[in-house]
Every structure is written in C-alpha cells, then in structure tokens.
Tab-separated table of C-alpha atoms in Angstrom:
chain	number	residue	atom	x	y	z
A	1	MET	CA	14.442	-2.476	-22.513
A	2	ASN	CA	17.658	-0.856	-23.823
A	3	ILE	CA	21.109	-2.456	-23.535
A	4	GLN	CA	22.216	-0.426	-20.495
A	5	SER	CA	19.080	-1.366	-18.557
A	6	ALA	CA	19.549	-5.025	-19.517
A	7	ILE	CA	23.200	-5.015	-18.386
A	8	SER	CA	22.273	-3.342	-15.098
A	9	LYS	CA	19.465	-5.817	-14.386
A	10	GLU	CA	21.425	-8.938	-15.326
A	11	VAL	CA	24.986	-8.154	-14.217
A	12	PHE	CA	24.967	-5.531	-11.459
A	13	ILE	CA	21.712	-5.698	-9.491
A	14	PRO	CA	22.292	-9.370	-8.462
A	15	HIS	CA	25.698	-8.281	-7.030
A	16	ASP	CA	24.080	-5.425	-5.079
A	17	GLU	CA	25.774	-2.831	-7.268
A	18	ARG	CA	24.476	0.265	-9.064
A	19	MET	CA	25.660	0.757	-12.628
A	20	LEU	CA	26.540	4.371	-13.428
A	21	VAL	CA	27.396	4.115	-17.128
A	22	ALA	CA	28.193	1.576	-19.849
A	23	VAL	CA	29.832	2.179	-23.224
A	24	GLU	CA	30.224	-0.264	-26.113
A	25	VAL	CA	33.860	-0.438	-27.223
A	26	ARG	CA	36.281	-2.317	-29.433
A	27	ARG	CA	40.052	-2.633	-29.431
A	28	ARG	CA	41.763	0.016	-31.539
A	29	LYS	CA	43.663	-2.655	-33.482
A	30	ARG	CA	40.375	-4.146	-34.717
A	31	ARG	CA	39.004	-2.576	-37.851
A	32	SER	CA	35.301	-2.268	-37.113
A	33	PHE	CA	32.470	-3.212	-34.802
A	34	LEU	CA	31.202	-6.726	-35.399
A	35	PRO	CA	27.444	-7.197	-35.720
A	36	ILE	CA	26.079	-9.250	-32.864
A	37	GLY	CA	24.187	-12.344	-33.939
A	38	ALA	CA	26.664	-14.576	-35.745
A	39	LYS	CA	28.271	-17.329	-33.717
A	40	GLY	CA	31.751	-16.385	-32.479
A	41	ASP	CA	31.115	-12.645	-32.573
A	42	TYR	CA	30.797	-10.628	-29.389
A	43	ALA	CA	30.259	-7.096	-28.130
A	44	THR	CA	32.347	-5.558	-25.342
A	45	PHE	CA	31.065	-3.007	-22.829
A	46	ILE	CA	33.106	-1.055	-20.289
A	47	CYS	CA	30.945	-0.248	-17.275
A	48	VAL	CA	31.349	1.811	-14.109
A	49	SER	CA	29.505	0.682	-10.986
A	50	VAL	CA	29.413	1.432	-7.264
A	51	THR	CA	28.619	-1.043	-4.500
A	52	ASN	CA	25.564	-0.379	-2.343
A	53	THR	CA	27.198	-1.776	0.793
A	54	ARG	CA	29.567	0.298	2.913
A	55	PRO	CA	32.365	1.053	2.515
A	56	HIS	CA	31.398	1.903	-1.054
A	57	GLN	CA	33.681	0.686	-3.831
A	58	LEU	CA	33.946	2.220	-7.303
A	59	LEU	CA	34.537	-0.474	-9.919
A	60	ILE	CA	35.382	-0.631	-13.628
A	61	ILE	CA	33.901	-3.787	-15.172
A	62	LYS	CA	34.326	-5.395	-18.595
A	63	VAL	CA	31.104	-7.058	-19.785
A	64	LYS	CA	30.687	-9.152	-22.951
A	65	GLN	CA	27.714	-10.319	-24.982
A	66	PHE	CA	28.462	-13.238	-27.279
A	67	GLY	CA	26.822	-13.758	-30.642
A	68	GLY	CA	23.606	-15.751	-30.637
A	69	SER	CA	23.005	-15.017	-26.934
A	70	SER	CA	20.890	-12.341	-25.262
A	71	SER	CA	22.724	-12.680	-21.930
A	72	PHE	CA	25.712	-10.681	-20.683
A	73	THR	CA	28.871	-12.099	-19.098
A	74	ARG	CA	30.917	-10.312	-16.457
A	75	ARG	CA	34.602	-10.605	-17.329
A	76	SER	CA	37.456	-8.478	-15.922
A	77	GLN	CA	37.083	-6.150	-12.935
A	78	TRP	CA	39.235	-3.379	-11.441
A	79	THR	CA	38.832	-1.057	-8.475
A	80	VAL	CA	39.296	2.688	-8.964
A	81	GLU	CA	42.483	2.441	-6.869
A	82	GLN	CA	43.950	0.282	-9.678
A	83	LEU	CA	42.980	2.838	-12.332
A	84	GLN	CA	46.027	5.099	-12.757
A	85	LYS	CA	45.045	7.186	-15.780
A	86	VAL	CA	42.217	7.915	-18.177
A	87	ASN	CA	43.647	9.212	-21.459
A	88	GLY	CA	41.149	11.067	-23.642
A	89	ILE	CA	43.656	11.056	-26.573
A	90	ASN	CA	42.500	14.381	-28.057
A	91	PRO	CA	41.814	17.388	-25.761
A	92	ASN	CA	40.772	19.655	-28.655
A	93	LYS	CA	37.803	17.855	-30.203
A	94	ASP	CA	35.319	15.035	-29.664
A	95	SER	CA	36.791	11.650	-30.573
A	96	PRO	CA	35.772	8.052	-29.804
A	97	GLU	CA	39.261	6.893	-28.733
A	98	PHE	CA	40.380	6.606	-25.098
A	99	ASP	CA	42.834	4.613	-22.979
A	100	LEU	CA	42.423	3.128	-19.506
A	101	VAL	CA	45.763	2.640	-17.716
A	102	PHE	CA	45.636	0.194	-14.793
A	103	ASP	CA	48.378	-1.038	-12.469
A	104	ASN	CA	48.857	-4.207	-14.511
A	105	ALA	CA	47.306	-3.437	-17.915
A	106	VAL	CA	46.740	-0.763	-20.554
A	107	ASP	CA	43.507	-0.988	-22.558
A	108	GLN	CA	43.188	1.038	-25.771
A	109	TRP	CA	39.557	1.414	-26.792
A	110	VAL	CA	37.366	2.985	-29.447
A	111	ALA	CA	33.798	3.738	-28.388
A	112	SER	CA	30.850	3.226	-30.721
A	113	SER	CA	30.655	7.036	-31.080
A	114	SER	CA	32.329	10.193	-29.793
A	115	ALA	CA	29.221	11.070	-27.788
A	116	GLU	CA	29.223	7.677	-26.009
A	117	LYS	CA	32.890	8.123	-25.074
A	118	CYS	CA	32.292	11.671	-23.784
A	119	ILE	CA	29.380	10.478	-21.601
A	120	PHE	CA	31.563	7.681	-20.184
A	121	VAL	CA	34.545	9.948	-19.392
A	122	GLN	CA	32.350	12.646	-17.860
A	123	ILE	CA	30.465	10.276	-15.559
A	124	LEU	CA	33.654	8.392	-14.605
A	125	TYR	CA	35.410	11.671	-13.751
A	126	HIS	CA	32.662	12.875	-11.428
A	127	ALA	CA	32.337	9.416	-9.864
A	128	CYS	CA	36.082	9.473	-9.099
A	129	GLN	CA	35.832	12.985	-7.627
A	130	THR	CA	32.968	11.890	-5.370
A	131	TYR	CA	34.759	8.692	-4.350
A	132	TRP	CA	38.100	10.329	-3.493
A	133	GLY	CA	36.323	13.195	-1.735
A	134	GLY	CA	34.509	10.684	0.457
A	135	LYS	CA	37.779	8.887	1.193
A	136	ALA	CA	39.441	12.126	2.310
A	137	GLY	CA	36.445	12.991	4.487
A	138	SER	CA	36.432	9.595	6.198
A	139	GLN	CA	40.170	9.871	6.900
A	140	GLY	CA	39.603	13.280	8.501
A	141	LYS	CA	36.835	11.865	10.682
A	142	VAL	CA	39.127	9.059	11.888
A	143	SER	CA	41.881	11.540	12.821
A	144	HIS	CA	39.393	13.797	14.619
A	145	GLN	CA	37.951	10.837	16.530
A	146	GLY	CA	41.458	9.794	17.580
A	147	ARG	CA	42.195	13.268	18.948
A	148	ALA	CA	38.864	13.327	20.786
A	149	ASN	CA	39.538	9.951	22.421
A	150	GLN	CA	43.004	11.099	23.424
A	151	CYS	CA	41.622	14.267	25.047
A	152	ALA	CA	38.950	12.255	26.866
A	153	ARG	CA	41.590	9.928	28.295
A	154	GLY	CA	43.669	12.934	29.330
A	155	LYS	CA	40.827	14.238	31.503
A	156	PHE	CA	40.640	11.102	33.608
A	157	VAL	CA	44.194	9.750	33.556
A	158	THR	CA	46.650	11.354	35.996
A	159	GLY	CA	49.888	10.549	37.820
A	160	PRO	CA	52.220	7.910	36.471
A	161	SER	CA	49.953	7.228	33.480
A	162	ASP	CA	50.803	10.644	31.989
A	163	SER	CA	53.866	9.080	30.360
A	164	SER	CA	51.672	6.554	28.548
A	165	LEU	CA	49.503	9.433	27.306
A	166	VAL	CA	52.569	11.210	25.920
A	167	SER	CA	53.696	7.967	24.284
A	168	ALA	CA	50.280	7.483	22.688
A	169	SER	CA	50.376	11.063	21.399
A	170	LYS	CA	53.769	10.497	19.776
A	171	THR	CA	52.536	7.259	18.222
A	172	LEU	CA	49.512	9.057	16.747
A	173	GLN	CA	51.726	11.817	15.340
A	174	ALA	CA	54.071	9.252	13.818
A	175	ARG	CA	51.128	7.512	12.141
A	176	ARG	CA	49.940	10.798	10.683
A	177	LYS	CA	53.401	11.521	9.255
A	178	SER	CA	53.717	8.007	7.801
A	179	TYR	CA	50.226	8.132	6.240
A	180	ILE	CA	50.440	8.285	2.461
A	181	PRO	CA	47.234	9.478	0.780
A	182	PRO	CA	45.988	7.160	-1.973
A	183	ARG	CA	46.974	7.984	-5.539
A	184	GLN	CA	43.991	9.458	-7.318
A	185	THR	CA	43.091	8.652	-10.901
A	186	GLU	CA	44.618	11.123	-13.372
A	187	PHE	CA	42.597	12.358	-16.358
A	188	ILE	CA	44.836	13.511	-19.202
A	189	ASN	CA	44.123	14.771	-22.731
A	190	CYS	CA	40.445	15.166	-21.833
A	191	GLN	CA	38.387	18.137	-22.935
A	192	SER	CA	37.768	20.678	-20.167
A	193	LYS	CA	34.015	20.445	-20.717
A	194	LEU	CA	34.186	16.792	-19.606
A	195	THR	CA	36.112	17.428	-16.390
A	196	GLY	CA	34.671	20.828	-15.446
A	197	ASP	CA	31.946	21.602	-12.939
A	198	ALA	CA	29.475	23.332	-15.274
A	199	CYS	CA	28.853	20.422	-17.627
A	200	THR	CA	25.278	19.265	-16.950
A	201	MET	CA	24.088	20.694	-20.251
A	202	ASN	CA	27.008	19.026	-22.044
A	203	LEU	CA	25.888	15.667	-20.657
A	204	VAL	CA	22.340	16.252	-21.941
A	205	ILE	CA	23.681	17.167	-25.385
A	206	TYR	CA	25.910	14.096	-25.529
A	207	ARG	CA	23.029	11.840	-24.490
A	208	CYS	CA	20.905	13.282	-27.301
A	209	LYS	CA	23.723	12.778	-29.818
A	210	ALA	CA	24.299	9.202	-28.617
A	211	PHE	CA	20.582	8.456	-28.975
A	212	LEU	CA	20.552	9.896	-32.509
A	213	ASN	CA	23.631	7.853	-33.450
A	214	ARG	CA	21.970	4.668	-32.200
A	215	MET	CA	18.788	5.532	-34.094
A	216	LYS	CA	20.796	6.155	-37.259
A	217	SER	CA	22.548	2.782	-36.872
A	218	VAL	CA	19.193	1.020	-36.477
A	219	MET	CA	17.864	2.736	-39.610
A	220	VAL	CA	20.940	1.704	-41.609
A	221	ARG	CA	20.582	-1.927	-40.484
A	222	ASN	CA	16.872	-1.983	-41.298
A	223	GLN	CA	17.514	-0.425	-44.692
A	224	SER	CA	20.172	-3.012	-45.543
A	225	ARG	CA	17.869	-5.874	-44.506
A	226	SER	CA	14.841	-4.624	-46.488
A	227	PRO	CA	15.908	-3.004	-49.767
A	228	ALA	CA	13.584	-0.447	-51.242
A	229	ARG	CA	13.187	-2.245	-54.583
A	230	GLY	CA	9.518	-2.922	-55.160
A	231	GLN	CA	8.537	-0.421	-52.431
A	232	PRO	CA	8.691	3.015	-54.057
A	233	GLY	CA	8.245	5.174	-50.970
A	234	GLN	CA	10.509	3.338	-48.556
A	235	GLY	CA	13.869	4.508	-49.914
A	236	ALA	CA	12.798	8.143	-49.799
A	237	THR	CA	11.473	7.712	-46.257
A	238	TRP	CA	14.761	6.305	-44.949
A	239	SER	CA	16.699	9.024	-46.771
A	240	ASN	CA	14.539	11.773	-45.253
A	241	MET	CA	14.886	10.310	-41.760
A	242	GLY	CA	18.648	10.068	-42.202
A	243	ASN	CA	18.797	13.713	-43.257
A	244	VAL	CA	16.773	14.745	-40.207
A	245	VAL	CA	19.099	12.824	-37.886
A	246	HIS	CA	22.128	14.422	-39.549
A	247	ARG	CA	20.705	17.946	-39.228
A	248	VAL	CA	19.815	17.429	-35.561
A	249	ASN	CA	23.316	16.085	-34.936
A	250	VAL	CA	24.840	19.187	-36.525
A	251	VAL	CA	22.612	21.487	-34.456
A	252	LEU	CA	23.564	19.683	-31.247
A	253	GLY	CA	27.247	19.958	-32.142
A	254	GLN	CA	26.913	23.696	-32.751
A	255	ARG	CA	25.037	24.044	-29.474
A	256	GLY	CA	27.827	22.205	-27.652
A	257	GLU	CA	30.480	24.469	-29.191
A	258	ARG	CA	28.570	27.603	-28.148
A	259	LEU	CA	28.161	26.201	-24.640
A	260	THR	CA	31.889	25.522	-24.417
A	261	ARG	CA	32.697	29.086	-25.513
A	262	ALA	CA	30.238	30.430	-22.934
A	263	GLU	CA	31.903	28.350	-20.196
A	264	ASP	CA	35.342	29.639	-21.213
A	265	THR	CA	34.069	33.233	-21.112
A	266	THR	CA	32.547	32.642	-17.671
A	267	VAL	CA	35.855	31.312	-16.326
A	268	GLU	CA	37.703	34.318	-17.780
A	269	LEU	CA	35.223	36.770	-16.215
A	270	MET	CA	35.514	35.007	-12.845
A	271	HIS	CA	39.298	35.306	-13.041
A	272	LYS	CA	39.112	39.017	-13.850
A	273	ALA	CA	36.608	39.592	-11.030
A	274	GLN	CA	38.937	37.841	-8.593
A	275	GLN	CA	41.848	40.037	-9.733
A	276	PHE	CA	39.700	43.147	-9.276
A	277	ALA	CA	38.650	42.029	-5.779
A	278	ASP	CA	42.279	41.373	-4.805
A	279	THR	CA	43.348	44.807	-6.063
A	280	ALA	CA	40.492	46.516	-4.231
A	281	HIS	CA	41.403	44.687	-1.022
A	282	LYS	CA	45.064	45.763	-1.283
A	283	MET	CA	44.051	49.370	-1.884
A	284	ALA	CA	41.695	49.286	1.093
A	285	LEU	CA	44.492	47.981	3.326
A	286	LYS	CA	46.887	50.593	1.992
A	287	TYR	CA	44.582	53.555	2.676
A	288	SER	CA	43.402	52.225	6.038
A	289	LYS	CA	46.978	52.580	7.316
C-alpha cells in the first residue's frame, strides 16, 4: 500500500471523506526533507478532500507522520472558503515551491518534487472549479424555487392579500440585491497547463514523473544502505537503473513541453477561427441589408 492509500484509509475514510490528492511538503525555511524513522523527525502532507455527505465541503488538511510511527495524524484543517490564494511562484517553468494563503495564515511550502506540486495544484484547481460551480448552481435553484412559490401564491391569493404579495416580492428583490457571492479561490503565478481545460495528458505525465522520482529516491536510499563493495555487479546495476530513470524523466519533460506548445497553438487557432466567424457574420449582415 502506497502512502496516499494509507493516508486515505487511516485519516479520511473514517471521517466519511474522499481524499483527492496528497503531497509531501516541507517549509521553505527548512533546508531539506528529513528521513522518516528517527525519533523526533516527521513528514508533512497537504491533502485535499471532499465530504461524502451533503452539502459537500471541500477541505484542505495538514497531515503528519512522526518518526518511528507508521500512523498518520490529522492536524490543521481549512475549508475552501478560507483559502484565498494559491501561488504557484513561477508561471514559466515547473518548480516545487508554492504558497497557500488562508484568511488567518500564509503557508510557504516546497513539495518533494516539481511533478508532485503540479499534480496537487492541478487537482486542487479543478476541485475548486467544480465546488464553486455547484455553489452557483444551487443558488440559482433557490432563486428559481422562490419565484415559483411566489407565482403559485399569486394564483390563489386575491383581494386585500395582494399587498402582502407585493411586499413579499420587494423583500425577495432586496435579498437578491444584498446577496454577495462568495469569494472564489484565486490561482496566481500558476502555469496555464495546470489551470487549463485540456490538461488530462499533463496529469498523466506528471504522475509518471512523480512515480519515477519516488523510484529514484528509493534506489538512492537502498544504495546508501548497502554499499557495492564486495558485490561487483551491484554498483553497475544501480547506476544503469538511475540512468534509465533519468532518460525517461527527460523524455517525459520533452513530451510535456511539446504538449504545452500544441495546446497554445490550439488556443491561437480557436481565436483566429472565432475572429473569422465574427467577420463573416458582419459581412453577411451587411449584404443582407
């Protein structure tokens, strides 16, 4: 069982929540990731989950695993309404740094790899879009239901009660004017391929890169624990495997760059096609007169 599955099973399923993504992070002021195992050390994970009960809530959870323990501890928790901004730091290239700006706190993190951070930002962005879209839809349904109830009362209420109907209508209009839509989470300094619509292939590529990074880390740890002295073929084997991982990583990066260029070209062609359609429509209107 991998770490994400273990966190989901131990921390979120008992609370009737579904974990969407988890990323291992450290504070930017700390120099490096600490190996888990020694007493006093710990690993930090930032997770995104959604409740299974209605109305659904989108949550950002901080989970920790302390050294010498295989269990996970649920620490801080925020709702998506408290999340003001997600700062990707660098909109021009993949980087492991990102900030989460809440109403009462600012957390500056470094993910275990650029790929892990990109997966986290991409999934969080689409989860926010789905959540806020559902909120807007439910608000529209409430307004429509209110108008329907008002019309139904208008069919059966006559005479002196007409004034109460007018009063209720004014009250409903005043509520609509005073309604302030919730502030949505803002994503700044994030690459367009993370917040665009056509990014399914990007997510697959980042998952592959994250898996290769984890595999490389495991190989490095195993190599440091069992030196190759006295085992002639082992050093060469680890070196060859490391080279393979590096080459695959490079290929995936090149594939991601080509995919990004293709997406940019597609957007440009769509824009030109829209301009052509608008011009054709204007010409048709002009000659029809």
